[in-house]
Amino acid sequence: SMKVGNGRFLTTDRYVLFQQLTVEQLITVKPTQAWLQHAHQPPRHHAWHQAIYSQTAAQVVMLIQPTAATAMAAQQRLPALALLVDADEAVASLGLNTPDLLASQVATAAALLIPGHGLLLHGDDFQQLLGRADTINRWCEIALAANR
C-alpha cells in the first residue's frame, strides 16, 4: 500500500503479483474509516497497514513472501546478527512477531517476520522496501545455511 494524502492510502483488493498489478485492482482506503470506493471486504491484512500508518511516519507498506525470510518466520526465529558485519538500521530493527501481537511492534520495527505470512515492511518508498527485503532475505538465506 502507499499513502496518497488526506489520510488515505492505495492498496489492492486481493493478492496480486507486483508485475501484474493493474489500476483496476487499486482501491482507496482511509485508515480511520471503512473502505471507500469498494464494495468487497478488505484484504485480510488491512489492519496491519492501518496500524503502521497510524503509528509511524511510513509512506509505503509491503507484505511479501521471500523464500528464506518466510522460512525463518515459519521457524519462529530471527537470523543471528553476527552473520552480518555491517547491518544497517532496517536490518538491525528486524522483529519476529505473531499476527495478534503485530500492533505492539510496528512503531519500533521497520521489518517484521510473521510466521505463516512472511515479511512485513514499511518505510519511505518502494525502492527502499525492495532493498530491505532483499537484504533481509539474503541474511535469512545465510542463517538457514549456517543453521543459526
mmCIF file of N, CA and C in Angstrom:
data_model
loop_
_atom_site.group_PDB
_atom_site.id
_atom_site.type_symbol
_atom_site.label_atom_id
_atom_site.label_comp_id
_atom_site.label_asym_id
_atom_site.label_seq_id
_atom_site.Cartn_x
_atom_site.Cartn_y
_atom_site.Cartn_z
ATOM 1 N N SER A 1 0.845 -1.184 0.000
ATOM 2 C CA SER A 1 0.000 0.000 0.000
ATOM 3 C C SER A 1 0.887 1.243 0.000
ATOM 4 N N MET A 2 0.291 2.380 -0.300
ATOM 5 C CA MET A 2 1.040 3.633 -0.368
ATOM 6 C C MET A 2 0.133 4.790 0.048
ATOM 7 N N LYS A 3 0.655 5.681 0.900
ATOM 8 C CA LYS A 3 -0.098 6.869 1.290
ATOM 9 C C LYS A 3 -0.317 7.754 0.071
ATOM 10 N N VAL A 4 -1.523 8.337 -0.037
ATOM 11 C CA VAL A 4 -1.824 9.227 -1.160
ATOM 12 C C VAL A 4 -2.338 10.587 -0.720
ATOM 13 N N GLY A 5 -2.373 10.856 0.570
ATOM 14 C CA GLY A 5 -2.821 12.154 1.061
ATOM 15 C C GLY A 5 -4.196 12.093 1.688
ATOM 16 N N ASN A 6 -4.526 13.132 2.449
ATOM 17 C CA ASN A 6 -5.814 13.224 3.146
ATOM 18 C C ASN A 6 -6.098 12.003 4.007
ATOM 19 N N GLY A 7 -5.050 11.408 4.568
ATOM 20 C CA GLY A 7 -5.230 10.260 5.435
ATOM 21 C C GLY A 7 -5.589 8.971 4.729
ATOM 22 N N ARG A 8 -5.497 8.941 3.417
ATOM 23 C CA ARG A 8 -5.878 7.751 2.657
ATOM 24 C C ARG A 8 -4.652 7.037 2.114
ATOM 25 N N PHE A 9 -4.824 5.745 1.799
ATOM 26 C CA PHE A 9 -3.775 5.005 1.126
ATOM 27 C C PHE A 9 -4.364 4.109 0.055
ATOM 28 N N LEU A 10 -3.543 3.810 -0.941
ATOM 29 C CA LEU A 10 -3.924 2.895 -2.012
ATOM 30 C C LEU A 10 -3.449 1.506 -1.655
ATOM 31 N N THR A 11 -4.264 0.528 -1.940
ATOM 32 C CA THR A 11 -3.884 -0.861 -1.749
ATOM 33 C C THR A 11 -4.611 -1.691 -2.790
ATOM 34 N N THR A 12 -4.401 -2.990 -2.768
ATOM 35 C CA THR A 12 -5.108 -3.870 -3.694
ATOM 36 C C THR A 12 -6.246 -4.553 -2.953
ATOM 37 N N ASP A 13 -7.254 -4.976 -3.698
ATOM 38 C CA ASP A 13 -8.389 -5.645 -3.074
ATOM 39 C C ASP A 13 -8.205 -7.158 -3.024
ATOM 40 N N ARG A 14 -7.065 -7.646 -3.509
ATOM 41 C CA ARG A 14 -6.757 -9.073 -3.481
ATOM 42 C C ARG A 14 -5.255 -9.238 -3.626
ATOM 43 N N TYR A 15 -4.782 -10.451 -3.397
ATOM 44 C CA TYR A 15 -3.355 -10.716 -3.584
ATOM 45 C C TYR A 15 -3.036 -10.679 -5.066
ATOM 46 N N VAL A 16 -1.974 -10.001 -5.406
ATOM 47 C CA VAL A 16 -1.594 -9.871 -6.811
ATOM 48 C C VAL A 16 -0.076 -9.720 -6.894
ATOM 49 N N LEU A 17 0.508 -10.313 -7.917
ATOM 50 C CA LEU A 17 1.934 -10.123 -8.149
ATOM 51 C C LEU A 17 2.172 -8.678 -8.565
ATOM 52 N N PHE A 18 3.235 -8.072 -8.036
ATOM 53 C CA PHE A 18 3.532 -6.673 -8.322
ATOM 54 C C PHE A 18 3.618 -6.418 -9.831
ATOM 55 N N GLN A 19 4.236 -7.360 -10.566
ATOM 56 C CA GLN A 19 4.404 -7.196 -12.016
ATOM 57 C C GLN A 19 3.072 -7.251 -12.758
ATOM 58 N N GLN A 20 2.043 -7.831 -12.143
ATOM 59 C CA GLN A 20 0.743 -7.973 -12.793
ATOM 60 C C GLN A 20 -0.297 -6.978 -12.272
ATOM 61 N N LEU A 21 0.125 -6.050 -11.437
ATOM 62 C CA LEU A 21 -0.783 -5.071 -10.847
ATOM 63 C C LEU A 21 -1.356 -4.143 -11.916
ATOM 64 N N THR A 22 -2.670 -3.961 -11.889
ATOM 65 C CA THR A 22 -3.333 -3.029 -12.804
ATOM 66 C C THR A 22 -4.060 -1.973 -11.995
ATOM 67 N N VAL A 23 -4.359 -0.859 -12.617
ATOM 68 C CA VAL A 23 -5.039 0.250 -11.945
ATOM 69 C C VAL A 23 -6.426 -0.165 -11.453
ATOM 70 N N GLU A 24 -7.068 -1.105 -12.127
ATOM 71 C CA GLU A 24 -8.394 -1.563 -11.724
ATOM 72 C C GLU A 24 -8.367 -2.307 -10.397
ATOM 73 N N GLN A 25 -7.205 -2.818 -9.992
ATOM 74 C CA GLN A 25 -7.097 -3.577 -8.751
ATOM 75 C C GLN A 25 -6.803 -2.681 -7.542
ATOM 76 N N LEU A 26 -6.585 -1.399 -7.765
ATOM 77 C CA LEU A 26 -6.274 -0.484 -6.675
ATOM 78 C C LEU A 26 -7.550 0.082 -6.066
ATOM 79 N N ILE A 27 -7.555 0.180 -4.748
ATOM 80 C CA ILE A 27 -8.686 0.764 -4.045
ATOM 81 C C ILE A 27 -8.168 1.797 -3.054
ATOM 82 N N THR A 28 -9.001 2.766 -2.702
ATOM 83 C CA THR A 28 -8.634 3.817 -1.767
ATOM 84 C C THR A 28 -9.196 3.488 -0.394
ATOM 85 N N VAL A 29 -8.343 3.603 0.616
ATOM 86 C CA VAL A 29 -8.735 3.274 1.982
ATOM 87 C C VAL A 29 -8.354 4.432 2.887
ATOM 88 N N LYS A 30 -9.200 4.745 3.832
ATOM 89 C CA LYS A 30 -8.861 5.714 4.867
ATOM 90 C C LYS A 30 -8.708 4.932 6.163
ATOM 91 N N PRO A 31 -7.514 4.948 6.775
ATOM 92 C CA PRO A 31 -7.252 4.094 7.932
ATOM 93 C C PRO A 31 -8.222 4.239 9.094
ATOM 94 N N THR A 32 -8.831 5.384 9.257
ATOM 95 C CA THR A 32 -9.719 5.575 10.407
ATOM 96 C C THR A 32 -11.185 5.327 10.073
ATOM 97 N N GLN A 33 -11.459 4.986 8.825
ATOM 98 C CA GLN A 33 -12.846 4.776 8.420
ATOM 99 C C GLN A 33 -12.992 3.463 7.668
ATOM 100 N N ALA A 34 -14.209 3.180 7.276
ATOM 101 C CA ALA A 34 -14.485 1.983 6.488
ATOM 102 C C ALA A 34 -13.894 2.140 5.080
ATOM 103 N N TRP A 35 -13.957 1.083 4.324
ATOM 104 C CA TRP A 35 -13.436 1.088 2.956
ATOM 105 C C TRP A 35 -14.180 2.113 2.108
ATOM 106 N N LEU A 36 -13.429 2.775 1.233
ATOM 107 C CA LEU A 36 -14.011 3.755 0.326
ATOM 108 C C LEU A 36 -13.930 3.228 -1.099
ATOM 109 N N GLN A 37 -14.892 3.573 -1.918
ATOM 110 C CA GLN A 37 -14.888 3.240 -3.350
ATOM 111 C C GLN A 37 -14.716 1.750 -3.585
ATOM 112 N N HIS A 38 -15.327 0.917 -2.735
ATOM 113 C CA HIS A 38 -15.138 -0.518 -2.900
ATOM 114 C C HIS A 38 -16.294 -1.261 -2.257
ATOM 115 N N ALA A 39 -16.807 -2.265 -2.911
ATOM 116 C CA ALA A 39 -17.960 -2.988 -2.405
ATOM 117 C C ALA A 39 -17.593 -4.278 -1.674
ATOM 118 N N HIS A 40 -16.365 -4.741 -1.794
ATOM 119 C CA HIS A 40 -15.962 -6.003 -1.189
ATOM 120 C C HIS A 40 -15.356 -5.810 0.198
ATOM 121 N N GLN A 41 -15.120 -6.917 0.873
ATOM 122 C CA GLN A 41 -14.454 -6.879 2.165
ATOM 123 C C GLN A 41 -12.984 -6.503 1.973
ATOM 124 N N PRO A 42 -12.368 -5.886 2.971
ATOM 125 C CA PRO A 42 -10.950 -5.530 2.855
ATOM 126 C C PRO A 42 -10.074 -6.775 2.838
ATOM 127 N N PRO A 43 -8.860 -6.651 2.275
ATOM 128 C CA PRO A 43 -7.932 -7.780 2.324
ATOM 129 C C PRO A 43 -7.667 -8.176 3.781
ATOM 130 N N ARG A 44 -7.260 -9.403 3.983
ATOM 131 C CA ARG A 44 -7.089 -9.967 5.316
ATOM 132 C C ARG A 44 -6.155 -9.157 6.203
ATOM 133 N N HIS A 45 -5.132 -8.529 5.654
ATOM 134 C CA HIS A 45 -4.124 -7.846 6.465
ATOM 135 C C HIS A 45 -4.278 -6.322 6.466
ATOM 136 N N HIS A 46 -5.429 -5.851 6.117
ATOM 137 C CA HIS A 46 -5.702 -4.421 6.088
ATOM 138 C C HIS A 46 -5.394 -3.752 7.424
ATOM 139 N N ALA A 47 -5.714 -4.410 8.526
ATOM 140 C CA ALA A 47 -5.494 -3.828 9.859
ATOM 141 C C ALA A 47 -4.009 -3.586 10.123
ATOM 142 N N TRP A 48 -3.142 -4.422 9.570
ATOM 143 C CA TRP A 48 -1.707 -4.220 9.749
ATOM 144 C C TRP A 48 -1.272 -2.921 9.096
ATOM 145 N N HIS A 49 -1.758 -2.677 7.885
ATOM 146 C CA HIS A 49 -1.431 -1.436 7.183
ATOM 147 C C HIS A 49 -1.946 -0.242 7.980
ATOM 148 N N GLN A 50 -3.175 -0.335 8.478
ATOM 149 C CA GLN A 50 -3.735 0.748 9.279
ATOM 150 C C GLN A 50 -2.877 1.029 10.508
ATOM 151 N N ALA A 51 -2.452 -0.016 11.200
ATOM 152 C CA ALA A 51 -1.641 0.152 12.413
ATOM 153 C C ALA A 51 -0.316 0.832 12.082
ATOM 154 N N ILE A 52 0.317 0.422 11.007
ATOM 155 C CA ILE A 52 1.605 1.014 10.630
ATOM 156 C C ILE A 52 1.434 2.485 10.273
ATOM 157 N N TYR A 53 0.444 2.808 9.444
ATOM 158 C CA TYR A 53 0.251 4.203 9.055
ATOM 159 C C TYR A 53 -0.134 5.086 10.244
ATOM 160 N N SER A 54 -0.862 4.542 11.193
ATOM 161 C CA SER A 54 -1.273 5.363 12.334
ATOM 162 C C SER A 54 -0.174 5.515 13.388
ATOM 163 N N GLN A 55 0.790 4.590 13.446
ATOM 164 C CA GLN A 55 1.810 4.621 14.493
ATOM 165 C C GLN A 55 3.202 5.023 14.014
ATOM 166 N N THR A 56 3.385 5.179 12.702
ATOM 167 C CA THR A 56 4.713 5.518 12.170
ATOM 168 C C THR A 56 4.590 6.603 11.110
ATOM 169 N N ALA A 57 5.730 7.042 10.605
ATOM 170 C CA ALA A 57 5.757 8.012 9.504
ATOM 171 C C ALA A 57 5.900 7.324 8.151
ATOM 172 N N ALA A 58 5.651 6.032 8.089
ATOM 173 C CA ALA A 58 5.814 5.261 6.850
ATOM 174 C C ALA A 58 4.959 5.836 5.728
ATOM 175 N N GLN A 59 5.498 5.804 4.525
ATOM 176 C CA GLN A 59 4.772 6.223 3.327
ATOM 177 C C GLN A 59 4.282 5.030 2.516
ATOM 178 N N VAL A 60 4.941 3.881 2.686
ATOM 179 C CA VAL A 60 4.552 2.654 1.989
ATOM 180 C C VAL A 60 4.654 1.463 2.933
ATOM 181 N N VAL A 61 3.838 0.445 2.672
ATOM 182 C CA VAL A 61 3.840 -0.795 3.438
ATOM 183 C C VAL A 61 3.763 -1.945 2.437
ATOM 184 N N MET A 62 4.525 -3.006 2.695
ATOM 185 C CA MET A 62 4.533 -4.126 1.771
ATOM 186 C C MET A 62 4.617 -5.433 2.558
ATOM 187 N N LEU A 63 3.722 -6.382 2.250
ATOM 188 C CA LEU A 63 3.778 -7.728 2.807
ATOM 189 C C LEU A 63 4.168 -8.653 1.668
ATOM 190 N N ILE A 64 5.316 -9.302 1.806
ATOM 191 C CA ILE A 64 5.824 -10.176 0.751
ATOM 192 C C ILE A 64 6.271 -11.493 1.362
ATOM 193 N N GLN A 65 6.569 -12.471 0.517
ATOM 194 C CA GLN A 65 6.974 -13.786 0.983
ATOM 195 C C GLN A 65 8.268 -14.248 0.311
ATOM 196 N N PRO A 66 9.410 -13.553 0.552
ATOM 197 C CA PRO A 66 10.664 -14.068 0.006
ATOM 198 C C PRO A 66 10.985 -15.399 0.691
ATOM 199 N N THR A 67 11.527 -16.320 -0.062
ATOM 200 C CA THR A 67 11.690 -17.701 0.389
ATOM 201 C C THR A 67 12.393 -17.852 1.726
ATOM 202 N N ALA A 68 13.598 -17.343 1.849
ATOM 203 C CA ALA A 68 14.371 -17.557 3.078
ATOM 204 C C ALA A 68 13.755 -16.824 4.264
ATOM 205 N N ALA A 69 13.287 -15.612 4.070
ATOM 206 C CA ALA A 69 12.671 -14.861 5.166
ATOM 207 C C ALA A 69 11.404 -15.559 5.647
ATOM 208 N N THR A 70 10.624 -16.094 4.717
ATOM 209 C CA THR A 70 9.417 -16.818 5.089
ATOM 210 C C THR A 70 9.763 -18.103 5.844
ATOM 211 N N ALA A 71 10.844 -18.764 5.440
ATOM 212 C CA ALA A 71 11.293 -19.973 6.144
ATOM 213 C C ALA A 71 11.723 -19.644 7.573
ATOM 214 N N MET A 72 12.445 -18.533 7.755
ATOM 215 C CA MET A 72 12.855 -18.126 9.101
ATOM 216 C C MET A 72 11.627 -17.802 9.951
ATOM 217 N N ALA A 73 10.657 -17.117 9.373
ATOM 218 C CA ALA A 73 9.427 -16.794 10.100
ATOM 219 C C ALA A 73 8.705 -18.074 10.500
ATOM 220 N N ALA A 74 8.655 -19.056 9.604
ATOM 221 C CA ALA A 74 7.997 -20.328 9.910
ATOM 222 C C ALA A 74 8.685 -21.044 11.065
ATOM 223 N N GLN A 75 10.003 -20.878 11.158
ATOM 224 C CA GLN A 75 10.751 -21.481 12.268
ATOM 225 C C GLN A 75 10.664 -20.626 13.539
ATOM 226 N N GLN A 76 9.993 -19.495 13.431
ATOM 227 C CA GLN A 76 9.807 -18.557 14.529
ATOM 228 C C GLN A 76 11.128 -18.158 15.173
ATOM 229 N N ARG A 77 12.067 -17.748 14.312
ATOM 230 C CA ARG A 77 13.355 -17.279 14.814
ATOM 231 C C ARG A 77 13.906 -16.205 13.898
ATOM 232 N N LEU A 78 14.789 -15.408 14.458
ATOM 233 C CA LEU A 78 15.478 -14.362 13.709
ATOM 234 C C LEU A 78 16.882 -14.852 13.363
ATOM 235 N N PRO A 79 17.426 -14.396 12.232
ATOM 236 C CA PRO A 79 18.809 -14.760 11.933
ATOM 237 C C PRO A 79 19.756 -14.073 12.912
ATOM 238 N N ALA A 80 20.886 -14.705 13.185
ATOM 239 C CA ALA A 80 21.873 -14.149 14.116
ATOM 240 C C ALA A 80 22.496 -12.891 13.523
ATOM 241 N N LEU A 81 22.502 -11.810 14.280
ATOM 242 C CA LEU A 81 23.062 -10.547 13.815
ATOM 243 C C LEU A 81 24.546 -10.680 13.485
ATOM 244 N N ALA A 82 25.239 -11.588 14.165
ATOM 245 C CA ALA A 82 26.673 -11.779 13.943
ATOM 246 C C ALA A 82 26.980 -12.262 12.516
ATOM 247 N N LEU A 83 25.964 -12.756 11.799
ATOM 248 C CA LEU A 83 26.190 -13.222 10.436
ATOM 249 C C LEU A 83 26.434 -12.070 9.468
ATOM 250 N N LEU A 84 26.060 -10.864 9.861
ATOM 251 C CA LEU A 84 26.285 -9.680 9.028
ATOM 252 C C LEU A 84 27.299 -8.782 9.712
ATOM 253 N N VAL A 85 28.294 -8.370 8.967
ATOM 254 C CA VAL A 85 29.308 -7.494 9.533
ATOM 255 C C VAL A 85 28.771 -6.076 9.657
ATOM 256 N N ASP A 86 28.112 -5.583 8.631
ATOM 257 C CA ASP A 86 27.588 -4.217 8.612
ATOM 258 C C ASP A 86 26.070 -4.255 8.416
ATOM 259 N N ALA A 87 25.331 -4.236 9.510
ATOM 260 C CA ALA A 87 23.870 -4.248 9.433
ATOM 261 C C ALA A 87 23.354 -2.823 9.555
ATOM 262 N N ASP A 88 22.547 -2.392 8.584
ATOM 263 C CA ASP A 88 22.014 -1.025 8.672
ATOM 264 C C ASP A 88 20.806 -0.984 9.595
ATOM 265 N N GLU A 89 20.254 0.181 9.755
ATOM 266 C CA GLU A 89 19.158 0.392 10.700
ATOM 267 C C GLU A 89 17.963 -0.517 10.438
ATOM 268 N N ALA A 90 17.611 -0.694 9.185
ATOM 269 C CA ALA A 90 16.443 -1.518 8.863
ATOM 270 C C ALA A 90 16.651 -2.968 9.251
ATOM 271 N N VAL A 91 17.834 -3.481 8.997
ATOM 272 C CA VAL A 91 18.118 -4.873 9.332
ATOM 273 C C VAL A 91 18.260 -5.034 10.842
ATOM 274 N N ALA A 92 18.890 -4.083 11.481
ATOM 275 C CA ALA A 92 19.088 -4.164 12.928
ATOM 276 C C ALA A 92 17.764 -4.124 13.688
ATOM 277 N N SER A 93 16.730 -3.543 13.103
ATOM 278 C CA SER A 93 15.451 -3.446 13.806
ATOM 279 C C SER A 93 14.463 -4.530 13.383
ATOM 280 N N LEU A 94 14.948 -5.568 12.708
ATOM 281 C CA LEU A 94 14.071 -6.667 12.300
ATOM 282 C C LEU A 94 13.444 -7.308 13.529
ATOM 283 N N GLY A 95 12.149 -7.556 13.451
ATOM 284 C CA GLY A 95 11.453 -8.173 14.568
ATOM 285 C C GLY A 95 10.770 -9.457 14.145
ATOM 286 N N LEU A 96 10.425 -10.268 15.101
ATOM 287 C CA LEU A 96 9.674 -11.506 14.891
ATOM 288 C C LEU A 96 8.405 -11.371 15.699
ATOM 289 N N ASN A 97 7.277 -11.579 15.067
ATOM 290 C CA ASN A 97 6.030 -11.346 15.757
ATOM 291 C C ASN A 97 4.953 -12.282 15.274
ATOM 292 N N THR A 98 3.928 -12.445 16.086
ATOM 293 C CA THR A 98 2.751 -13.195 15.684
ATOM 294 C C THR A 98 1.698 -12.193 15.231
ATOM 295 N N PRO A 99 0.798 -12.602 14.345
ATOM 296 C CA PRO A 99 -0.202 -11.656 13.830
ATOM 297 C C PRO A 99 -1.003 -10.939 14.906
ATOM 298 N N ASP A 100 -1.322 -11.619 16.005
ATOM 299 C CA ASP A 100 -2.143 -10.996 17.048
ATOM 300 C C ASP A 100 -1.389 -9.954 17.871
ATOM 301 N N LEU A 101 -0.048 -9.982 17.843
ATOM 302 C CA LEU A 101 0.741 -9.016 18.606
ATOM 303 C C LEU A 101 1.393 -7.954 17.720
ATOM 304 N N LEU A 102 1.055 -7.945 16.454
ATOM 305 C CA LEU A 102 1.703 -7.065 15.487
ATOM 306 C C LEU A 102 1.612 -5.590 15.861
ATOM 307 N N ALA A 103 0.460 -5.127 16.265
ATOM 308 C CA ALA A 103 0.269 -3.704 16.545
ATOM 309 C C ALA A 103 1.218 -3.188 17.616
ATOM 310 N N SER A 104 1.675 -4.059 18.503
ATOM 311 C CA SER A 104 2.560 -3.621 19.577
ATOM 312 C C SER A 104 3.988 -3.371 19.116
ATOM 313 N N GLN A 105 4.341 -3.824 17.920
ATOM 314 C CA GLN A 105 5.728 -3.707 17.487
ATOM 315 C C GLN A 105 5.921 -2.879 16.216
ATOM 316 N N VAL A 106 4.860 -2.463 15.542
ATOM 317 C CA VAL A 106 5.025 -1.779 14.253
ATOM 318 C C VAL A 106 5.763 -0.455 14.363
ATOM 319 N N ALA A 107 5.672 0.221 15.485
ATOM 320 C CA ALA A 107 6.328 1.521 15.617
ATOM 321 C C ALA A 107 7.832 1.395 15.844
ATOM 322 N N THR A 108 8.305 0.220 16.282
ATOM 323 C CA THR A 108 9.726 0.065 16.596
ATOM 324 C C THR A 108 10.489 -0.809 15.618
ATOM 325 N N ALA A 109 9.811 -1.526 14.755
ATOM 326 C CA ALA A 109 10.480 -2.410 13.804
ATOM 327 C C ALA A 109 10.119 -2.031 12.377
ATOM 328 N N ALA A 110 11.131 -1.740 11.563
ATOM 329 C CA ALA A 110 10.890 -1.387 10.161
ATOM 330 C C ALA A 110 10.553 -2.609 9.330
ATOM 331 N N ALA A 111 10.823 -3.783 9.872
ATOM 332 C CA ALA A 111 10.521 -5.039 9.182
ATOM 333 C C ALA A 111 10.191 -6.096 10.225
ATOM 334 N N LEU A 112 9.189 -6.912 9.929
ATOM 335 C CA LEU A 112 8.766 -7.962 10.846
ATOM 336 C C LEU A 112 8.635 -9.285 10.103
ATOM 337 N N LEU A 113 9.217 -10.340 10.650
ATOM 338 C CA LEU A 113 8.974 -11.697 10.172
ATOM 339 C C LEU A 113 7.733 -12.196 10.901
ATOM 340 N N ILE A 114 6.738 -12.661 10.149
ATOM 341 C CA ILE A 114 5.481 -13.087 10.745
ATOM 342 C C ILE A 114 5.213 -14.530 10.319
ATOM 343 N N PRO A 115 5.287 -15.486 11.270
ATOM 344 C CA PRO A 115 5.052 -16.883 10.926
ATOM 345 C C PRO A 115 3.714 -17.073 10.209
ATOM 346 N N GLY A 116 3.745 -17.826 9.127
ATOM 347 C CA GLY A 116 2.537 -18.099 8.352
ATOM 348 C C GLY A 116 2.177 -17.016 7.362
ATOM 349 N N HIS A 117 2.924 -15.905 7.352
ATOM 350 C CA HIS A 117 2.585 -14.789 6.473
ATOM 351 C C HIS A 117 3.758 -14.292 5.649
ATOM 352 N N GLY A 118 4.941 -14.176 6.239
ATOM 353 C CA GLY A 118 6.103 -13.702 5.502
ATOM 354 C C GLY A 118 6.759 -12.504 6.153
ATOM 355 N N LEU A 119 7.126 -11.541 5.339
ATOM 356 C CA LEU A 119 7.891 -10.371 5.758
ATOM 357 C C LEU A 119 7.051 -9.119 5.537
ATOM 358 N N LEU A 120 6.804 -8.365 6.598
ATOM 359 C CA LEU A 120 6.041 -7.121 6.531
ATOM 360 C C LEU A 120 7.015 -5.975 6.738
ATOM 361 N N LEU A 121 7.068 -5.044 5.773
ATOM 362 C CA LEU A 121 7.997 -3.922 5.836
ATOM 363 C C LEU A 121 7.250 -2.609 5.684
ATOM 364 N N HIS A 122 7.831 -1.539 6.236
ATOM 365 C CA HIS A 122 7.295 -0.205 5.980
ATOM 366 C C HIS A 122 8.447 0.778 5.925
ATOM 367 N N GLY A 123 8.248 1.876 5.181
ATOM 368 C CA GLY A 123 9.304 2.865 5.034
ATOM 369 C C GLY A 123 8.891 4.009 4.141
ATOM 370 N N ASP A 124 9.886 4.636 3.492
ATOM 371 C CA ASP A 124 9.659 5.854 2.718
ATOM 372 C C ASP A 124 9.158 5.614 1.297
ATOM 373 N N ASP A 125 9.648 4.554 0.636
ATOM 374 C CA ASP A 125 9.235 4.301 -0.746
ATOM 375 C C ASP A 125 9.465 2.831 -1.091
ATOM 376 N N PHE A 126 8.931 2.418 -2.244
ATOM 377 C CA PHE A 126 9.021 1.018 -2.633
ATOM 378 C C PHE A 126 10.458 0.589 -2.909
ATOM 379 N N GLN A 127 11.271 1.469 -3.446
ATOM 380 C CA GLN A 127 12.669 1.128 -3.719
ATOM 381 C C GLN A 127 13.380 0.773 -2.407
ATOM 382 N N GLN A 128 13.151 1.558 -1.374
ATOM 383 C CA GLN A 128 13.740 1.279 -0.062
ATOM 384 C C GLN A 128 13.273 -0.078 0.457
ATOM 385 N N LEU A 129 11.971 -0.362 0.330
ATOM 386 C CA LEU A 129 11.441 -1.617 0.841
ATOM 387 C C LEU A 129 11.966 -2.817 0.069
ATOM 388 N N LEU A 130 12.098 -2.687 -1.239
ATOM 389 C CA LEU A 130 12.639 -3.791 -2.028
ATOM 390 C C LEU A 130 14.081 -4.071 -1.645
ATOM 391 N N GLY A 131 14.874 -3.020 -1.397
ATOM 392 C CA GLY A 131 16.250 -3.197 -0.950
ATOM 393 C C GLY A 131 16.317 -3.869 0.408
ATOM 394 N N ARG A 132 15.459 -3.427 1.333
ATOM 395 C CA ARG A 132 15.419 -4.044 2.657
ATOM 396 C C ARG A 132 15.001 -5.512 2.561
ATOM 397 N N ALA A 133 13.982 -5.771 1.747
ATOM 398 C CA ALA A 133 13.501 -7.148 1.604
ATOM 399 C C ALA A 133 14.601 -8.054 1.062
ATOM 400 N N ASP A 134 15.334 -7.585 0.077
ATOM 401 C CA ASP A 134 16.414 -8.371 -0.495
ATOM 402 C C ASP A 134 17.509 -8.621 0.535
ATOM 403 N N THR A 135 17.894 -7.583 1.281
ATOM 404 C CA THR A 135 18.928 -7.726 2.312
ATOM 405 C C THR A 135 18.489 -8.711 3.390
ATOM 406 N N ILE A 136 17.263 -8.564 3.868
ATOM 407 C CA ILE A 136 16.760 -9.456 4.919
ATOM 408 C C ILE A 136 16.662 -10.886 4.408
ATOM 409 N N ASN A 137 16.167 -11.058 3.182
ATOM 410 C CA ASN A 137 16.052 -12.408 2.649
ATOM 411 C C ASN A 137 17.422 -13.066 2.493
ATOM 412 N N ARG A 138 18.418 -12.311 2.021
ATOM 413 C CA ARG A 138 19.770 -12.878 1.883
ATOM 414 C C ARG A 138 20.350 -13.208 3.259
ATOM 415 N N TRP A 139 20.085 -12.363 4.249
ATOM 416 C CA TRP A 139 20.522 -12.614 5.623
ATOM 417 C C TRP A 139 19.888 -13.923 6.126
ATOM 418 N N CYS A 140 18.619 -14.104 5.836
ATOM 419 C CA CYS A 140 17.923 -15.327 6.244
ATOM 420 C C CYS A 140 18.497 -16.545 5.512
ATOM 421 N N GLU A 141 18.846 -16.386 4.235
ATOM 422 C CA GLU A 141 19.489 -17.490 3.496
ATOM 423 C C GLU A 141 20.774 -17.921 4.180
ATOM 424 N N ILE A 142 21.594 -16.938 4.584
ATOM 425 C CA ILE A 142 22.857 -17.221 5.276
ATOM 426 C C ILE A 142 22.565 -17.949 6.598
ATOM 427 N N ALA A 143 21.585 -17.450 7.341
ATOM 428 C CA ALA A 143 21.252 -18.043 8.633
ATOM 429 C C ALA A 143 20.748 -19.477 8.472
ATOM 430 N N LEU A 144 19.908 -19.709 7.464
ATOM 431 C CA LEU A 144 19.398 -21.056 7.236
ATOM 432 C C LEU A 144 20.535 -21.994 6.839
ATOM 433 N N ALA A 145 21.438 -21.531 5.974
ATOM 434 C CA ALA A 145 22.567 -22.360 5.541
ATOM 435 C C ALA A 145 23.514 -22.646 6.709
ATOM 436 N N ALA A 146 23.690 -21.649 7.595
ATOM 437 C CA ALA A 146 24.575 -21.815 8.759
ATOM 438 C C ALA A 146 23.842 -22.457 9.926
ATOM 439 N N ASN A 147 22.522 -22.643 9.765
ATOM 440 C CA ASN A 147 21.674 -23.185 10.827
ATOM 441 C C ASN A 147 21.789 -22.362 12.105
ATOM 442 N N ARG A 148 21.812 -20.998 11.955
ATOM 443 C CA ARG A 148 21.926 -20.073 13.097
ATOM 444 C C ARG A 148 20.869 -19.017 13.019
#
